[in-house]
mmCIF file of C-alpha atoms and ligand atoms in Angstrom:
data_model
loop_
_atom_site.group_PDB
_atom_site.id
_atom_site.type_symbol
_atom_site.label_atom_id
_atom_site.label_comp_id
_atom_site.label_asym_id
_atom_site.label_seq_id
_atom_site.Cartn_x
_atom_site.Cartn_y
_atom_site.Cartn_z
ATOM 1 C CA MET A 1 -0.088 -0.025 0.112
ATOM 2 C CA ASN A 2 1.193 3.240 -0.424
ATOM 3 C CA ILE A 3 0.347 6.083 2.229
ATOM 4 C CA LEU A 4 1.261 10.092 1.878
ATOM 5 C CA VAL A 5 3.164 11.389 4.151
ATOM 6 C CA THR A 6 2.538 15.410 4.383
ATOM 7 C CA GLY A 7 5.004 16.431 7.217
ATOM 8 C CA GLY A 8 6.710 13.396 6.732
ATOM 9 C CA LEU A 9 10.829 15.124 7.300
ATOM 10 C CA GLY A 10 9.087 16.743 10.447
ATOM 11 C CA TYR A 11 9.273 15.448 14.111
ATOM 12 C CA ILE A 12 6.860 12.790 14.490
ATOM 13 C CA GLY A 13 6.320 11.923 10.608
ATOM 14 C CA SER A 14 10.254 11.074 10.091
ATOM 15 C CA HIS A 15 9.252 8.489 13.055
ATOM 16 C CA THR A 16 6.290 7.555 10.939
ATOM 17 C CA CYS A 17 8.542 6.788 8.110
ATOM 18 C CA VAL A 18 9.889 4.258 10.130
ATOM 19 C CA ALA A 19 7.328 2.804 11.325
ATOM 20 C CA LEU A 20 5.355 2.717 8.077
ATOM 21 C CA LEU A 21 8.416 1.531 6.410
ATOM 22 C CA GLU A 22 8.891 -1.161 8.689
ATOM 23 C CA ALA A 23 5.770 -2.213 8.646
ATOM 24 C CA GLY A 24 5.263 -2.925 4.937
ATOM 25 C CA TYR A 25 4.210 0.030 4.224
ATOM 26 C CA ASN A 26 5.449 2.558 0.734
ATOM 27 C CA VAL A 27 5.938 5.675 1.848
ATOM 28 C CA ILE A 28 5.602 8.975 -0.339
ATOM 29 C CA ALA A 29 6.287 12.006 2.130
ATOM 30 C CA ALA A 30 5.604 15.942 0.886
ATOM 31 C CA ASP A 31 7.134 18.486 3.200
ATOM 32 C CA ASN A 32 7.821 22.113 2.021
ATOM 33 C CA LEU A 33 10.997 22.070 4.568
ATOM 34 C CA SER A 34 9.407 24.576 6.229
ATOM 35 C CA ASN A 35 10.773 23.016 10.122
ATOM 36 C CA SER A 36 12.514 20.127 8.226
ATOM 37 C CA LYS A 37 15.499 19.126 7.060
ATOM 38 C CA VAL A 38 16.143 17.189 3.336
ATOM 39 C CA GLU A 39 18.712 15.405 5.554
ATOM 40 C CA ASN A 40 15.975 13.626 7.116
ATOM 41 C CA ILE A 41 15.353 11.247 3.709
ATOM 42 C CA ASN A 42 18.982 9.436 4.584
ATOM 43 C CA LYS A 43 18.247 9.155 8.432
ATOM 44 C CA ILE A 44 15.054 7.003 6.897
ATOM 45 C CA LYS A 45 16.968 5.234 5.262
ATOM 46 C CA GLN A 46 20.032 4.221 7.417
ATOM 47 C CA ILE A 47 17.431 3.196 10.100
ATOM 48 C CA THR A 48 15.449 1.078 7.967
ATOM 49 C CA GLY A 49 17.230 0.235 4.951
ATOM 50 C CA GLN A 50 14.603 1.268 2.809
ATOM 51 C CA GLU A 51 13.697 4.759 -0.164
ATOM 52 C CA ILE A 52 10.460 6.698 0.800
ATOM 53 C CA LEU A 53 10.231 8.860 -2.021
ATOM 54 C CA PHE A 54 10.504 12.259 -2.002
ATOM 55 C CA TYR A 55 8.313 15.786 -3.272
ATOM 56 C CA GLN A 56 9.155 19.079 -1.394
ATOM 57 C CA ILE A 57 5.834 19.807 -2.172
ATOM 58 C CA ASP A 58 3.580 22.780 -0.204
ATOM 59 C CA VAL A 59 0.427 20.948 0.798
ATOM 60 C CA VAL A 60 -2.013 24.377 0.249
ATOM 61 C CA ASN A 61 -0.831 24.439 -2.957
ATOM 62 C CA GLU A 62 -3.982 21.228 -4.652
ATOM 63 C CA ASP A 63 -1.922 21.678 -8.117
ATOM 64 C CA SER A 64 1.328 20.017 -6.733
ATOM 65 C CA VAL A 65 -0.759 17.769 -3.828
ATOM 66 C CA ASN A 66 -2.884 16.396 -8.185
ATOM 67 C CA ARG A 67 0.547 16.115 -9.411
ATOM 68 C CA ILE A 68 1.680 13.691 -6.659
ATOM 69 C CA PHE A 69 -2.008 11.859 -6.861
ATOM 70 C CA ASN A 70 -1.855 11.379 -10.536
ATOM 71 C CA ASN A 71 1.770 10.091 -10.612
ATOM 72 C CA HIS A 72 0.704 7.341 -7.991
ATOM 73 C CA LYS A 73 -1.966 4.996 -6.890
ATOM 74 C CA ILE A 74 -2.758 6.454 -2.743
ATOM 75 C CA ASP A 75 -4.349 4.031 -0.263
ATOM 76 C CA GLY A 76 -4.663 6.060 2.971
ATOM 77 C CA ILE A 77 -2.913 9.447 3.948
ATOM 78 C CA ILE A 78 -0.846 11.129 7.582
ATOM 79 C CA HIS A 79 -1.776 14.581 7.092
ATOM 80 C CA PHE A 80 1.059 15.628 9.571
ATOM 81 C CA ALA A 81 1.883 18.884 7.146
ATOM 82 C CA GLY A 82 1.325 21.503 10.402
ATOM 83 C CA LEU A 83 2.488 24.428 11.807
ATOM 84 C CA LYS A 84 2.760 23.643 15.571
ATOM 85 C CA ALA A 85 4.152 27.163 17.737
ATOM 86 C CA VAL A 86 1.598 27.462 19.991
ATOM 87 C CA GLY A 87 2.988 31.490 21.120
ATOM 88 C CA GLU A 88 3.925 32.532 17.226
ATOM 89 C CA SER A 89 0.129 31.408 16.005
ATOM 90 C CA VAL A 90 -1.327 34.307 18.366
ATOM 91 C CA ASP A 91 1.484 37.030 16.722
ATOM 92 C CA ILE A 92 1.051 35.913 12.993
ATOM 93 C CA PRO A 93 -3.014 34.061 13.157
ATOM 94 C CA LEU A 94 -3.942 34.425 9.678
ATOM 95 C CA ASP A 95 -0.956 31.704 8.445
ATOM 96 C CA TYR A 96 -2.215 29.353 10.909
ATOM 97 C CA TYR A 97 -5.080 29.167 9.710
ATOM 98 C CA TYR A 98 -4.500 28.965 6.015
ATOM 99 C CA ASN A 99 -1.585 26.542 6.559
ATOM 100 C CA ASN A 100 -3.408 23.989 8.474
ATOM 101 C CA ILE A 101 -6.796 24.077 7.024
ATOM 102 C CA VAL A 102 -6.233 24.962 3.669
ATOM 103 C CA SER A 103 -3.517 22.103 3.769
ATOM 104 C CA THR A 104 -6.582 19.598 5.240
ATOM 105 C CA MET A 105 -9.087 20.992 2.707
ATOM 106 C CA VAL A 106 -7.070 20.511 -0.070
ATOM 107 C CA LEU A 107 -6.383 17.311 1.190
ATOM 108 C CA ALA A 108 -9.648 15.542 1.854
ATOM 109 C CA ARG A 109 -10.602 17.292 -1.975
ATOM 110 C CA ALA A 110 -7.554 14.823 -3.418
ATOM 111 C CA CYS A 111 -9.270 11.723 -1.127
ATOM 112 C CA LYS A 112 -12.884 12.599 -2.587
ATOM 113 C CA ARG A 113 -11.255 13.243 -6.999
ATOM 114 C CA TYR A 114 -8.828 10.139 -6.828
ATOM 115 C CA GLY A 115 -11.319 7.695 -4.859
ATOM 116 C CA VAL A 116 -8.953 8.133 -1.503
ATOM 117 C CA LYS A 117 -10.892 6.339 1.852
ATOM 118 C CA ARG A 118 -8.093 6.520 4.649
ATOM 119 C CA PHE A 119 -7.293 9.726 6.193
ATOM 120 C CA VAL A 120 -5.263 10.186 9.719
ATOM 121 C CA PHE A 121 -4.949 13.774 10.765
ATOM 122 C CA SER A 122 -2.173 15.071 13.976
ATOM 123 C CA SER A 123 -4.985 16.519 15.963
ATOM 124 C CA SER A 124 -3.682 17.236 19.548
ATOM 125 C CA ALA A 125 -4.824 17.610 23.037
ATOM 126 C CA THR A 126 -4.508 22.018 23.298
ATOM 127 C CA VAL A 127 -8.525 20.383 21.801
ATOM 128 C CA TYR A 128 -10.126 20.010 24.534
ATOM 129 C CA GLY A 129 -9.252 23.386 26.838
ATOM 130 C CA ASP A 130 -9.347 23.110 29.782
ATOM 131 C CA ASN A 131 -11.946 20.075 30.527
ATOM 132 C CA ARG A 132 -11.337 17.551 34.124
ATOM 133 C CA VAL A 133 -8.306 14.918 33.633
ATOM 134 C CA PRO A 134 -8.282 12.145 32.392
ATOM 135 C CA PHE A 135 -9.292 13.169 28.855
ATOM 136 C CA ILE A 136 -10.961 11.262 27.308
ATOM 137 C CA GLU A 137 -12.357 11.535 23.475
ATOM 138 C CA ASN A 138 -16.346 12.052 24.295
ATOM 139 C CA MET A 139 -15.688 15.263 25.910
ATOM 140 C CA GLU A 140 -17.672 19.217 24.585
ATOM 141 C CA LEU A 141 -13.966 19.883 23.506
ATOM 142 C CA LEU A 142 -13.944 23.663 25.041
ATOM 143 C CA PRO A 143 -11.469 26.323 23.935
ATOM 144 C CA THR A 144 -8.628 26.772 23.243
ATOM 145 C CA THR A 145 -6.279 29.744 24.563
ATOM 146 C CA ASN A 146 -4.260 30.723 20.545
ATOM 147 C CA PRO A 147 -5.284 29.919 16.754
ATOM 148 C CA TYR A 148 -2.840 27.303 16.373
ATOM 149 C CA GLY A 149 -5.974 25.135 19.003
ATOM 150 C CA GLU A 150 -7.869 26.481 16.663
ATOM 151 C CA THR A 151 -7.270 24.685 14.036
ATOM 152 C CA LYS A 152 -7.220 21.499 15.644
ATOM 153 C CA ALA A 153 -11.098 21.616 16.307
ATOM 154 C CA MET A 154 -11.865 23.334 13.177
ATOM 155 C CA CYS A 155 -9.979 20.243 10.994
ATOM 156 C CA GLU A 156 -11.176 18.063 13.714
ATOM 157 C CA ARG A 157 -14.856 19.595 13.105
ATOM 158 C CA ILE A 158 -14.602 19.701 8.764
ATOM 159 C CA LEU A 159 -13.465 16.320 8.591
ATOM 160 C CA SER A 160 -16.714 14.617 10.424
ATOM 161 C CA ASP A 161 -18.568 16.512 8.664
ATOM 162 C CA ILE A 162 -16.623 15.389 5.021
ATOM 163 C CA ALA A 163 -17.027 12.264 7.304
ATOM 164 C CA LYS A 164 -21.482 12.419 7.699
ATOM 165 C CA VAL A 165 -21.641 12.376 4.790
ATOM 166 C CA PRO A 166 -22.741 8.776 3.573
ATOM 167 C CA SER A 167 -19.745 7.024 1.366
ATOM 168 C CA ASP A 168 -17.445 4.579 2.969
ATOM 169 C CA PHE A 169 -14.517 8.040 3.775
ATOM 170 C CA SER A 170 -13.244 6.310 6.908
ATOM 171 C CA ILE A 171 -10.770 9.506 8.498
ATOM 172 C CA ALA A 172 -8.854 8.830 12.456
ATOM 173 C CA LEU A 173 -8.446 11.575 14.723
ATOM 174 C CA LEU A 174 -5.206 11.549 16.721
ATOM 175 C CA ARG A 175 -5.031 13.731 19.108
ATOM 176 C CA TYR A 176 -1.316 13.198 20.723
ATOM 177 C CA PHE A 177 -0.589 14.646 24.400
ATOM 178 C CA ASN A 178 2.896 15.017 24.909
ATOM 179 C CA PRO A 179 5.339 13.751 22.416
ATOM 180 C CA VAL A 180 8.995 13.476 23.291
ATOM 181 C CA GLY A 181 12.455 11.598 22.515
ATOM 182 C CA ALA A 182 13.356 9.952 19.831
ATOM 183 C CA HIS A 183 14.513 7.020 18.033
ATOM 184 C CA GLU A 184 16.905 5.139 19.317
ATOM 185 C CA SER A 185 19.553 5.512 16.256
ATOM 186 C CA GLY A 186 19.979 9.247 17.950
ATOM 187 C CA LEU A 187 19.627 10.392 13.539
ATOM 188 C CA ILE A 188 16.301 11.068 13.882
ATOM 189 C CA GLY A 189 14.527 13.600 17.010
ATOM 190 C CA GLU A 190 13.121 16.424 17.662
ATOM 191 C CA ALA A 191 15.662 20.061 15.905
ATOM 192 C CA PRO A 192 13.175 23.343 17.303
ATOM 193 C CA LYS A 193 14.791 26.410 15.171
ATOM 194 C CA GLY A 194 16.328 29.280 17.876
ATOM 195 C CA ILE A 195 15.225 28.179 21.772
ATOM 196 C CA PRO A 196 11.965 25.921 22.692
ATOM 197 C CA ASN A 197 9.120 25.548 24.072
ATOM 198 C CA ASN A 198 8.778 23.323 25.241
ATOM 199 C CA LEU A 199 9.697 21.622 27.575
ATOM 200 C CA MET A 200 12.236 18.372 26.802
ATOM 201 C CA PRO A 201 14.324 20.868 23.381
ATOM 202 C CA TYR A 202 14.523 22.851 26.215
ATOM 203 C CA VAL A 203 16.364 20.411 29.176
ATOM 204 C CA THR A 204 18.388 18.649 26.490
ATOM 205 C CA GLN A 205 19.368 21.919 25.620
ATOM 206 C CA VAL A 206 20.153 22.855 28.702
ATOM 207 C CA ALA A 207 22.296 18.986 29.378
ATOM 208 C CA LYS A 208 24.293 19.491 26.699
ATOM 209 C CA GLY A 209 25.669 23.990 27.887
ATOM 210 C CA LYS A 210 23.661 25.655 25.196
ATOM 211 C CA LEU A 211 20.908 26.852 27.953
ATOM 212 C CA GLU A 212 22.531 28.132 30.925
ATOM 213 C CA LYS A 213 19.425 26.823 33.284
ATOM 214 C CA LEU A 214 15.502 25.467 32.468
ATOM 215 C CA ARG A 215 12.736 27.662 33.874
ATOM 216 C CA ILE A 216 9.828 26.580 35.580
ATOM 217 C CA PHE A 217 7.013 28.418 34.517
ATOM 218 C CA GLY A 218 5.137 28.119 37.922
ATOM 219 C CA ASN A 219 5.280 25.651 41.321
ATOM 220 C CA ASP A 220 1.546 26.519 42.898
ATOM 221 C CA TYR A 221 -0.861 24.968 40.970
ATOM 222 C CA PRO A 222 -2.455 22.810 42.152
ATOM 223 C CA THR A 223 -0.567 19.260 41.588
ATOM 224 C CA ILE A 224 1.677 16.257 42.997
ATOM 225 C CA ASP A 225 4.391 19.111 43.040
ATOM 226 C CA GLY A 226 2.935 22.277 41.730
ATOM 227 C CA THR A 227 4.614 22.254 38.253
ATOM 228 C CA GLY A 228 2.164 21.739 35.597
ATOM 229 C CA VAL A 229 1.145 18.238 34.360
ATOM 230 C CA ARG A 230 1.598 16.142 31.630
ATOM 231 C CA ASP A 231 1.234 12.932 29.142
ATOM 232 C CA TYR A 232 4.316 12.320 28.081
ATOM 233 C CA ILE A 233 5.302 9.716 24.830
ATOM 234 C CA HIS A 234 8.089 8.021 23.114
ATOM 235 C CA VAL A 235 7.643 9.439 19.807
ATOM 236 C CA LEU A 236 7.474 6.451 18.876
ATOM 237 C CA ASP A 237 5.217 4.978 20.148
ATOM 238 C CA LEU A 238 3.504 7.927 19.032
ATOM 239 C CA ALA A 239 4.639 6.065 15.263
ATOM 240 C CA GLU A 240 3.078 2.880 15.331
ATOM 241 C CA GLY A 241 -0.059 4.285 17.223
ATOM 242 C CA HIS A 242 -0.275 6.658 14.030
ATOM 243 C CA VAL A 243 0.292 2.482 11.702
ATOM 244 C CA ALA A 244 -3.202 0.558 14.333
ATOM 245 C CA ALA A 245 -5.452 3.420 13.287
ATOM 246 C CA LEU A 246 -4.543 3.895 9.926
ATOM 247 C CA GLU A 247 -4.931 -0.618 9.829
ATOM 248 C CA ASN A 248 -7.780 -0.340 12.355
ATOM 249 C CA LEU A 249 -9.736 2.053 10.136
ATOM 250 C CA LYS A 250 -13.156 2.259 10.160
ATOM 251 C CA GLU A 251 -16.088 4.668 8.075
ATOM 252 C CA GLY A 252 -17.093 7.896 9.718
ATOM 253 C CA ALA A 253 -14.578 9.798 11.588
ATOM 254 C CA HIS A 254 -12.866 8.920 14.996
ATOM 255 C CA VAL A 255 -11.562 10.254 17.047
ATOM 256 C CA TYR A 256 -8.356 8.672 19.498
ATOM 257 C CA ASN A 257 -6.733 10.140 22.080
ATOM 258 C CA LEU A 258 -2.863 9.256 21.896
ATOM 259 C CA GLY A 259 -1.308 9.461 25.209
ATOM 260 C CA THR A 260 0.424 6.801 28.303
ATOM 261 C CA GLY A 261 -2.031 7.585 30.495
ATOM 262 C CA GLN A 262 -0.240 9.083 33.139
ATOM 263 C CA GLY A 263 0.532 12.163 34.080
ATOM 264 C CA THR A 264 4.204 13.537 34.582
ATOM 265 C CA SER A 265 5.117 17.195 36.467
ATOM 266 C CA VAL A 266 7.928 18.858 35.465
ATOM 267 C CA LEU A 267 9.507 18.856 38.570
ATOM 268 C CA GLU A 268 10.069 14.722 37.645
ATOM 269 C CA ILE A 269 10.414 14.840 34.351
ATOM 270 C CA VAL A 270 13.867 16.900 35.826
ATOM 271 C CA LYS A 271 14.749 14.782 38.107
ATOM 272 C CA ALA A 272 13.591 11.236 35.428
ATOM 273 C CA PHE A 273 16.659 13.256 32.769
ATOM 274 C CA GLU A 274 19.011 13.682 35.695
ATOM 275 C CA GLU A 275 18.665 10.483 36.420
ATOM 276 C CA ALA A 276 18.780 8.738 33.490
ATOM 277 C CA ASN A 277 21.798 10.516 31.491
ATOM 278 C CA SER A 278 23.412 11.074 35.247
ATOM 279 C CA ILE A 279 23.640 14.881 34.349
ATOM 280 C CA LYS A 280 21.845 18.175 36.460
ATOM 281 C CA ILE A 281 19.842 20.349 35.205
ATOM 282 C CA PRO A 282 19.710 23.442 36.732
ATOM 283 C CA TYR A 283 16.418 25.007 37.360
ATOM 284 C CA GLN A 284 15.073 27.792 38.497
ATOM 285 C CA ILE A 285 10.918 28.261 39.817
ATOM 286 C CA VAL A 286 9.838 31.485 37.585
ATOM 287 C CA GLU A 287 6.056 33.087 36.731
ATOM 288 C CA ARG A 288 3.647 30.820 35.577
ATOM 289 C CA ARG A 289 2.966 30.742 31.548
ATOM 290 C CA HIS A 290 0.649 33.025 30.058
ATOM 291 C CA GLY A 291 -1.813 30.189 28.923
ATOM 292 C CA ASP A 292 -0.709 27.201 30.467
ATOM 293 C CA ILE A 293 -3.670 24.864 32.224
ATOM 294 C CA ALA A 294 -2.223 22.722 35.330
ATOM 295 C CA GLU A 295 -2.939 18.676 33.998
ATOM 296 C CA CYS A 296 -3.959 17.112 30.773
ATOM 297 C CA TYR A 297 -3.767 13.122 30.390
ATOM 298 C CA ALA A 298 -5.515 11.201 28.521
ATOM 299 C CA ASP A 299 -7.960 8.107 29.097
ATOM 300 C CA VAL A 300 -5.893 5.952 26.948
ATOM 301 C CA SER A 301 -8.403 3.038 26.427
ATOM 302 C CA LYS A 302 -11.045 3.515 23.382
ATOM 303 C CA ALA A 303 -6.978 3.679 21.591
ATOM 304 C CA GLU A 304 -6.218 0.568 23.565
ATOM 305 C CA ARG A 305 -10.122 -1.145 22.838
ATOM 306 C CA GLU A 306 -9.885 -0.383 18.755
ATOM 307 C CA LEU A 307 -6.779 -0.057 17.590
ATOM 308 C CA GLY A 308 -5.227 -2.739 19.599
ATOM 309 C CA TRP A 309 -2.193 -0.061 20.386
ATOM 310 C CA LYS A 310 -1.082 1.190 23.737
ATOM 311 C CA ALA A 311 1.968 3.102 24.332
ATOM 312 C CA LYS A 312 4.823 0.694 25.798
ATOM 313 C CA ARG A 313 8.088 3.025 26.371
ATOM 314 C CA ASP A 314 8.648 4.589 29.609
ATOM 315 C CA LEU A 315 10.083 7.247 31.189
ATOM 316 C CA VAL A 316 13.629 7.132 31.465
ATOM 317 C CA GLU A 317 13.929 5.757 27.666
ATOM 318 C CA MET A 318 11.956 9.190 26.065
ATOM 319 C CA CYS A 319 14.468 11.336 28.633
ATOM 320 C CA ARG A 320 17.436 8.228 27.644
ATOM 321 C CA ASP A 321 16.433 8.581 23.776
ATOM 322 C CA ALA A 322 15.564 12.895 23.764
ATOM 323 C CA TRP A 323 19.340 13.084 24.578
ATOM 324 C CA LYS A 324 21.449 11.102 22.822
ATOM 325 C CA PHE A 325 19.598 12.857 19.350
ATOM 326 C CA GLU A 326 20.371 16.261 21.008
ATOM 327 C CA LYS A 327 24.141 14.881 21.533
ATOM 328 C CA ASN A 328 24.449 12.945 17.577
ATOM 329 C CA TYR A 329 22.169 16.552 16.788
ATOM 330 C CA LYS A 330 25.279 18.997 16.706
ATOM 331 C CA GLU A 331 27.784 16.045 15.122
ATOM 332 C CA LEU A 332 25.048 15.334 12.295
ATOM 333 C CA VAL A 333 23.807 18.327 11.334
ATOM 334 C CA GLU A 334 25.143 22.105 13.690
ATOM 335 C CA SER A 335 28.564 21.227 12.459
HETATM 336 P P1 NAD B 1 7.168 19.609 12.871
HETATM 337 O O1 NAD B 1 7.023 20.999 12.534
HETATM 338 O O2 NAD B 1 8.113 18.707 12.865
HETATM 339 O O3 NAD B 1 6.668 18.874 11.197
HETATM 340 C C1 NAD B 1 5.796 19.510 10.414
HETATM 341 C C2 NAD B 1 5.968 19.301 8.593
HETATM 342 O O4 NAD B 1 5.550 19.623 8.092
HETATM 343 C C3 NAD B 1 7.631 20.098 8.731
HETATM 344 O O5 NAD B 1 8.599 19.232 8.448
HETATM 345 C C4 NAD B 1 6.988 21.173 8.373
HETATM 346 O O6 NAD B 1 8.063 21.707 7.330
HETATM 347 C C5 NAD B 1 5.857 20.324 7.134
HETATM 348 N N1 NAD B 1 4.692 21.231 6.205
HETATM 349 C C6 NAD B 1 4.482 22.316 7.425
HETATM 350 N N2 NAD B 1 3.496 23.062 6.890
HETATM 351 C C7 NAD B 1 3.579 21.990 5.456
HETATM 352 C C8 NAD B 1 2.827 22.576 3.939
HETATM 353 N N3 NAD B 1 1.763 23.821 3.671
HETATM 354 N N4 NAD B 1 3.026 21.847 2.801
HETATM 355 C C9 NAD B 1 3.232 21.176 3.227
HETATM 356 N N5 NAD B 1 5.023 21.054 4.480
HETATM 357 C C10 NAD B 1 4.420 21.946 5.838
HETATM 358 O O7 NAD B 1 6.109 19.002 13.283
HETATM 359 P P2 NAD B 1 5.582 17.917 14.037
HETATM 360 O O8 NAD B 1 5.987 18.192 15.843
HETATM 361 O O9 NAD B 1 6.218 16.496 13.621
HETATM 362 O O10 NAD B 1 3.935 18.157 14.551
HETATM 363 C C11 NAD B 1 2.467 17.019 13.602
HETATM 364 C C12 NAD B 1 1.546 17.635 13.589
HETATM 365 O O11 NAD B 1 1.119 16.790 14.713
HETATM 366 C C13 NAD B 1 0.969 18.659 13.555
HETATM 367 O O12 NAD B 1 0.279 18.811 12.835
HETATM 368 C C14 NAD B 1 1.180 19.074 14.776
HETATM 369 O O13 NAD B 1 0.663 20.594 15.032
HETATM 370 C C15 NAD B 1 0.430 17.891 15.071
HETATM 371 N N6 NAD B 1 0.586 17.882 16.486
HETATM 372 C C16 NAD B 1 2.173 18.108 16.966
HETATM 373 C C17 NAD B 1 2.387 18.126 18.380
HETATM 374 C C18 NAD B 1 3.954 18.023 19.579
HETATM 375 O O14 NAD B 1 4.045 18.150 20.552
HETATM 376 N N7 NAD B 1 5.027 18.191 17.774
HETATM 377 C C19 NAD B 1 1.727 17.829 19.881
HETATM 378 C C20 NAD B 1 0.110 17.304 18.919
HETATM 379 C C21 NAD B 1 -0.295 17.896 17.473
HETATM 380 N N1 UDP B 2 7.368 24.342 31.178
HETATM 381 C C1 UDP B 2 8.401 25.145 31.629
HETATM 382 N N2 UDP B 2 9.480 25.325 30.583
HETATM 383 C C2 UDP B 2 9.726 25.206 29.768
HETATM 384 C C3 UDP B 2 8.949 24.920 29.025
HETATM 385 C C4 UDP B 2 7.711 24.128 29.283
HETATM 386 O O1 UDP B 2 7.915 25.521 33.216
HETATM 387 O O2 UDP B 2 10.995 26.235 29.070
HETATM 388 C C5 UDP B 2 6.341 23.236 31.395
HETATM 389 C C6 UDP B 2 5.106 24.181 30.962
HETATM 390 O O3 UDP B 2 5.304 25.038 31.893
HETATM 391 C C7 UDP B 2 3.873 22.715 30.530
HETATM 392 C C8 UDP B 2 5.002 21.241 30.726
HETATM 393 O O4 UDP B 2 6.486 21.287 30.938
HETATM 394 O O5 UDP B 2 3.285 22.829 32.438
HETATM 395 C C9 UDP B 2 5.372 20.645 29.679
HETATM 396 O O6 UDP B 2 4.777 22.223 27.992
HETATM 397 P P1 UDP B 2 5.194 22.596 26.641
HETATM 398 O O7 UDP B 2 5.318 23.384 25.873
HETATM 399 O O8 UDP B 2 6.089 20.688 26.721
HETATM 400 O O9 UDP B 2 3.950 21.416 26.346
HETATM 401 P P2 UDP B 2 2.616 22.011 26.547
HETATM 402 O O10 UDP B 2 2.281 22.570 26.820
HETATM 403 O O11 UDP B 2 1.765 22.355 25.779
HETATM 404 O O12 UDP B 2 1.009 20.672 27.022
#
């Protein structure tokens, strides 16, 4: 089967290409390289011993997308391509709405035009807003505090409406919790541009000495130790979740949480990272970050029940693999 992976050279996309190749699929990746590097094609080949086909295109461009469908029989799409920085989305909302929503509509139209029935969409736990934890798929969605989150909620609604029209269109809307870590080879991983916004890449850069200390955003939340709690999931587990979703698609649109179901605080992450890698992470408690919620973790029973998928890797592996990639990254890319 030929799977089109948009955003396939990005952080989650590249790991999913690996998981797809290992599961026996042919992969056609489409990416405009706005947040990734073309070298990832070789890294994927190094890891799997297999080739992917690559199109450097913008998926908001309908002609470019149609070209792929004219050249190949596509059996399914996994749509990762999107802008994802929460803070940036507040500053440039139009770019976020245009890129994330138009790309989804262009791909859905291509599915109709070319008779593609399988669609997997990257959504986010952010669509739950400030609901009560654990977040469960049938909860009413609350407004998010930023345009990025709104693009995910809107795309979910658009795809759900499309799937209501009688047809055999099957869509999985995957709500990711907090993906961290990297492939155990250390070849592919998360390499944010500039100063990282997310916790784990910030921690790895402190470990490396690129940043002086971690700033922990608030220790007065109603959580186990006052710091924010999230559901961190190893990116390889997440990648495997996409293969499971693709293989268990059913007619209509169906939502699945992809997380571990475990909440971990910022201080617990610092401790786990220090223990896993024998490196001290200096930190300082600062003000809460605007828009943050206290706790975010998943009820993961639906994915386990319907997709037969469950995250397997623990916090030690997440911290170890994140650090392995960060250490390697200098030699591979920065030098
Ligand atoms: P990423 O930025 O590493 O990957 C996205 C890829 O899409 C990049 O390679 C980028 O170059 C490409 N891209 C963006 N717009 C494009 C366009 N118009 N045409 C072609 N390519 C385009 O991000 P990621 O962390 O791998 O996230 C993948 C998806 O998962 C995104 O949709 C993101 O919103 C979603 N998501 C991510 C997280 C997370 O914490 N990483 C959490 C929830 C949801
Ligand atoms: N966080 C922090 N310092 C940082 C980055 C994040 O204390 O430099 C905290 C943040 O407040 C939250 C948790 O770490 O409680 C996870 O943040 P991240 O941005 O990685 O994910 P999100 O908030 O989007 O779930």
